[in-house]
Short mmCIF file of C-alpha atoms and ligand atoms in Angstrom, two decimals:
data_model
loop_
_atom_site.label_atom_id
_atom_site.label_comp_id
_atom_site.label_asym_id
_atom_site.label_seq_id
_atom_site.Cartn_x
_atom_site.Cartn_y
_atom_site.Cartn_z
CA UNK A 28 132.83 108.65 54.96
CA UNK A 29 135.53 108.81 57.91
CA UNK A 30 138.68 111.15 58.01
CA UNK A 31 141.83 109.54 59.79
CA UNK A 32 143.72 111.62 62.20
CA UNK A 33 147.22 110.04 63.59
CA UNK A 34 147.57 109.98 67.67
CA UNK A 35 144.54 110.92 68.84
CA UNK A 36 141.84 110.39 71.52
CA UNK A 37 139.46 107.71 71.00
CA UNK A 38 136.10 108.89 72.18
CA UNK A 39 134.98 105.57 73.23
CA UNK A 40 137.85 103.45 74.21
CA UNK A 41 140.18 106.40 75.54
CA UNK A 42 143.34 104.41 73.42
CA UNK A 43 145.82 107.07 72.34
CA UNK A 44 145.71 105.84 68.23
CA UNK A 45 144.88 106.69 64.89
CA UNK A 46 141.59 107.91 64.92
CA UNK A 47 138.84 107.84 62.28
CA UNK A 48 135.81 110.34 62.15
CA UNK A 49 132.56 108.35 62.48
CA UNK A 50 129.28 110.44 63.24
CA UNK A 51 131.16 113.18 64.60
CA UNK A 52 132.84 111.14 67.21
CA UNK A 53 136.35 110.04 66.64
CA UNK A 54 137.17 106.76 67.34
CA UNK A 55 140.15 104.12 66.85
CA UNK A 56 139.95 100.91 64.67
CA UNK A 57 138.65 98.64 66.79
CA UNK A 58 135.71 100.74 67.99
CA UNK A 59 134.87 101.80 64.76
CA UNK A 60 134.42 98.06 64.05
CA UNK A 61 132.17 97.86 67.07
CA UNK A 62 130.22 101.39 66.29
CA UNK A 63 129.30 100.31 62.80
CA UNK A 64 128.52 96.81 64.11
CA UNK A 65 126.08 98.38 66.78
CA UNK A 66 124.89 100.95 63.73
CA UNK A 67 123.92 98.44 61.40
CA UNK A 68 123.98 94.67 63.06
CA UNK A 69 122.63 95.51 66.33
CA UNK A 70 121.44 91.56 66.71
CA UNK A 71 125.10 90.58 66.70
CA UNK A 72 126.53 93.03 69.57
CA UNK A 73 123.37 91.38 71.37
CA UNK A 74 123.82 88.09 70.32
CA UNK A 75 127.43 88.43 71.80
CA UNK A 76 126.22 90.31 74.61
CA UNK A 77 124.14 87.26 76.00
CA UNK A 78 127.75 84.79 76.20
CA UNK A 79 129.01 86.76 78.65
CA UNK A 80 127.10 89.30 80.72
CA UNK A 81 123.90 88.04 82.21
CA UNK A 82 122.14 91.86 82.64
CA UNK A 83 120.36 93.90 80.09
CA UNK A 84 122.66 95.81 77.82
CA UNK A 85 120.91 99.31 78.82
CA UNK A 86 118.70 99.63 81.85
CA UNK A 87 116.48 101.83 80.31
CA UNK A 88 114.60 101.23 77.41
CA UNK A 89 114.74 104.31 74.47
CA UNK A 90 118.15 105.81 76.46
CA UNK A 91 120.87 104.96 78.52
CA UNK A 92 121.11 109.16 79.51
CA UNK A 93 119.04 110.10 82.81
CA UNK A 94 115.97 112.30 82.02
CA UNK A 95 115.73 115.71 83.43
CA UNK A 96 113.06 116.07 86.55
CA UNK A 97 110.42 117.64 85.84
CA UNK A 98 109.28 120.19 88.53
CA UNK A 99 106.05 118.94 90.28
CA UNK A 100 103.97 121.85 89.34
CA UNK A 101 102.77 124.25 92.50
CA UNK A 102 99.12 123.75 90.95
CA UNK A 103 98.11 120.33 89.85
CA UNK A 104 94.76 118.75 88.14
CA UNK A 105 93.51 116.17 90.33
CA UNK A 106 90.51 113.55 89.60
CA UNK A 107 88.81 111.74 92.95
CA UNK A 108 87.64 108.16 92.84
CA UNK A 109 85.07 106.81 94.64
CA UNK A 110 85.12 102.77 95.24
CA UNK A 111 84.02 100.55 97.99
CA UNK A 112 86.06 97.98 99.65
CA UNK A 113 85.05 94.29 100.36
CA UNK A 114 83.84 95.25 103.30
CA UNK A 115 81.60 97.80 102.31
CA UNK A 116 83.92 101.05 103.66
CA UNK A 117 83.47 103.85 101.48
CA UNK A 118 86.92 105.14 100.14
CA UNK A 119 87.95 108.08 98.25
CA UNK A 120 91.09 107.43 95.74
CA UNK A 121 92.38 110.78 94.42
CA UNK A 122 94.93 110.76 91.62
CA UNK A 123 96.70 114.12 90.95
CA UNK A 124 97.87 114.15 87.24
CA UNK A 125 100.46 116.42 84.58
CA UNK A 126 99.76 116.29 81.00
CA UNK A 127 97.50 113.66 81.73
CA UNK A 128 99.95 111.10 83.71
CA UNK A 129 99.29 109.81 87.26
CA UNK A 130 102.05 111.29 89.73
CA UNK A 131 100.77 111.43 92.82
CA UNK A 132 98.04 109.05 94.81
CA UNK A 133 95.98 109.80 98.19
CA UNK A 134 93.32 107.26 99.95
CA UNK A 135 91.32 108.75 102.18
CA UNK A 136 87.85 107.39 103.89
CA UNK A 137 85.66 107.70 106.82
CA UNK A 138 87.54 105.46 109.26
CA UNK A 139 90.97 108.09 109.14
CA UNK A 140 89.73 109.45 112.48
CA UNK A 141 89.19 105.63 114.63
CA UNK A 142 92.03 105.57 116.90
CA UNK A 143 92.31 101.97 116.73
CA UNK A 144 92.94 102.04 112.93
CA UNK A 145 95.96 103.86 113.74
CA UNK A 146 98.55 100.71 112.41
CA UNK A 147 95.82 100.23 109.21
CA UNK A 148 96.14 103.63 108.25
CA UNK A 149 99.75 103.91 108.30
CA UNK A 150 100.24 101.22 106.37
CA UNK A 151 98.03 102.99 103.71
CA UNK A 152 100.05 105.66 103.95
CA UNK A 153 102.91 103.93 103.15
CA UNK A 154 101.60 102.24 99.97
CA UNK A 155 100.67 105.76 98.79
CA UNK A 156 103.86 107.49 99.58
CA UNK A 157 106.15 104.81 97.59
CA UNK A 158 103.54 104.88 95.25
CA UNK A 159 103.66 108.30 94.19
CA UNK A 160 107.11 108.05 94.54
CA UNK A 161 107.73 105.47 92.04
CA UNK A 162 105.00 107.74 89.55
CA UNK A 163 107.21 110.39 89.61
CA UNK A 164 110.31 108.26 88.88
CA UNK A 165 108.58 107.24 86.08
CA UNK A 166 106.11 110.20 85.09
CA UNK A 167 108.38 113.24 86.37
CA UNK A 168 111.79 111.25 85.82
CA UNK A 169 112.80 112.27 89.62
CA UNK A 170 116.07 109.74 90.40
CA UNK A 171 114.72 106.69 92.37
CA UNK A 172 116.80 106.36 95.36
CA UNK A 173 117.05 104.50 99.06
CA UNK A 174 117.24 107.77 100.88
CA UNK A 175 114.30 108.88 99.39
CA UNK A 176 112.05 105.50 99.71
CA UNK A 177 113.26 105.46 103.70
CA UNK A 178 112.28 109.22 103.53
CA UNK A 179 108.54 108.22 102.68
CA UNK A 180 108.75 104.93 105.28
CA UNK A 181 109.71 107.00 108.33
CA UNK A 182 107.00 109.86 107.16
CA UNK A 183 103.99 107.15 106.99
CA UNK A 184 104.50 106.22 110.43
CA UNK A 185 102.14 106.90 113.09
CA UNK A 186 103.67 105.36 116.36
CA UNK A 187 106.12 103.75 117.30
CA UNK A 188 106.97 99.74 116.16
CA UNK A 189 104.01 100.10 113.43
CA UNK A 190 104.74 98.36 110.50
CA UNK A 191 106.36 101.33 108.70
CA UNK A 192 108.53 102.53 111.90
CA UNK A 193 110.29 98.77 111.60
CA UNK A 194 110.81 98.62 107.75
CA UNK A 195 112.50 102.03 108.40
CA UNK A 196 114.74 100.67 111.25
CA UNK A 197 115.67 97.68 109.00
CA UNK A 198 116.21 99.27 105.50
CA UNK A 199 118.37 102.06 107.06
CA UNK A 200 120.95 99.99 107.88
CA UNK A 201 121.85 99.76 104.25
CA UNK A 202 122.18 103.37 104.33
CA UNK A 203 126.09 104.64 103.04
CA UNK A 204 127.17 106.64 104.89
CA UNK A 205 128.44 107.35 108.53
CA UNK A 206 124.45 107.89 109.69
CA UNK A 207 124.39 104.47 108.37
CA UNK A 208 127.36 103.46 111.29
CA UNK A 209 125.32 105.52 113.70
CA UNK A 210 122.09 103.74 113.25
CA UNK A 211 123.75 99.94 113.34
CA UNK A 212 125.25 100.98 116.58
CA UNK A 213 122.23 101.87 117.92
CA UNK A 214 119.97 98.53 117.14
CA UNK A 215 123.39 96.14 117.98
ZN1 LIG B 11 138.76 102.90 70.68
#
């Protein structure tokens, strides 16, 4: 059932025109084609879809709205994984979890204190900061984004030029912004 209304707002289009009621949403002629079209023969809108836009019709899967974050909890279970590596170095994996999904991971083991690991380490850290990161995008639905991955770069680094100090000198460049200006000027 759908009510007509003369000049109105279509809800989807914008188009000043007669509207019809459809699912609490009023919308003009032509969308309502399209809305019942998408209601009942989704296969054709993405049959149609395919001819001229090579992308996915929604990025997400189940929901083209954002999620709410979820706080990361003050207080967190945790499990700790022991496993040996190839060449027999003892590590300790550690998983922090809420309701039972993987958000955060640490790596720790013995050789954390050899000064000459220094470059190893970092790197390790870095794996384990994007990581977590990415678990909490998809765990905690915190908003992916490239401040925050250059955040995590610039933290894992442990001296200067290590692996993590120059993918942070790099990928900042692509910063928006006028830090983003600041930072080209300096490397140039
Ligand atoms: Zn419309």
């Amino acid at each position: 059932m759908t009510e007509e209304r003369e000049d109105s707002r279509c809800q989807l289009c914008g188009a000043t025109k007669k509207t019809h009621n459809l699912d609490n949403i009023s919308v003009c002629t032509s969308c309502k084609t399209v809305m019942t079209t998408v209601k009942s023969h989704p296969e054709v809108i993405k049959n149609a879809w395919r001819l001229y836009h090579d992308e996915p019709i929604l990025p997400q899967p189940g929901g083209s709205e954002p999620r709410e974050t979820i706080e990361l909890p003050d207080v967190v279970d945790g499990k700790r994984y022991r496993a040996v590596d190839r060449e027999q170095n003892k590590w300790y994996l550690s998983v922090s979890e809420v309701d039972g999904n993987p958000v955060e991971v640490f790596a720790s083991t013995a050789f954390d204190r050899n000064h000459e690991l220094q470059s190893r380490i970092s790197n390790l850290t870095t794996i384990t900061r994007l990581i977590s990161l990415i678990l909490r995008h998809i765990f905690l639905y915190e908003p992916l984004t490239l401040d925050k991955c250059l955040k995590q770069i610039q933290r894992s680094s442990r001296q200067k030029n290590d692996l993590p100090d120059m993918l942070y000198g790099v990928l900042s460049r692509y910063r928006k912004g006028p830090e983003e200006t600041e930072r080209n000027n300096q490397i140039i």
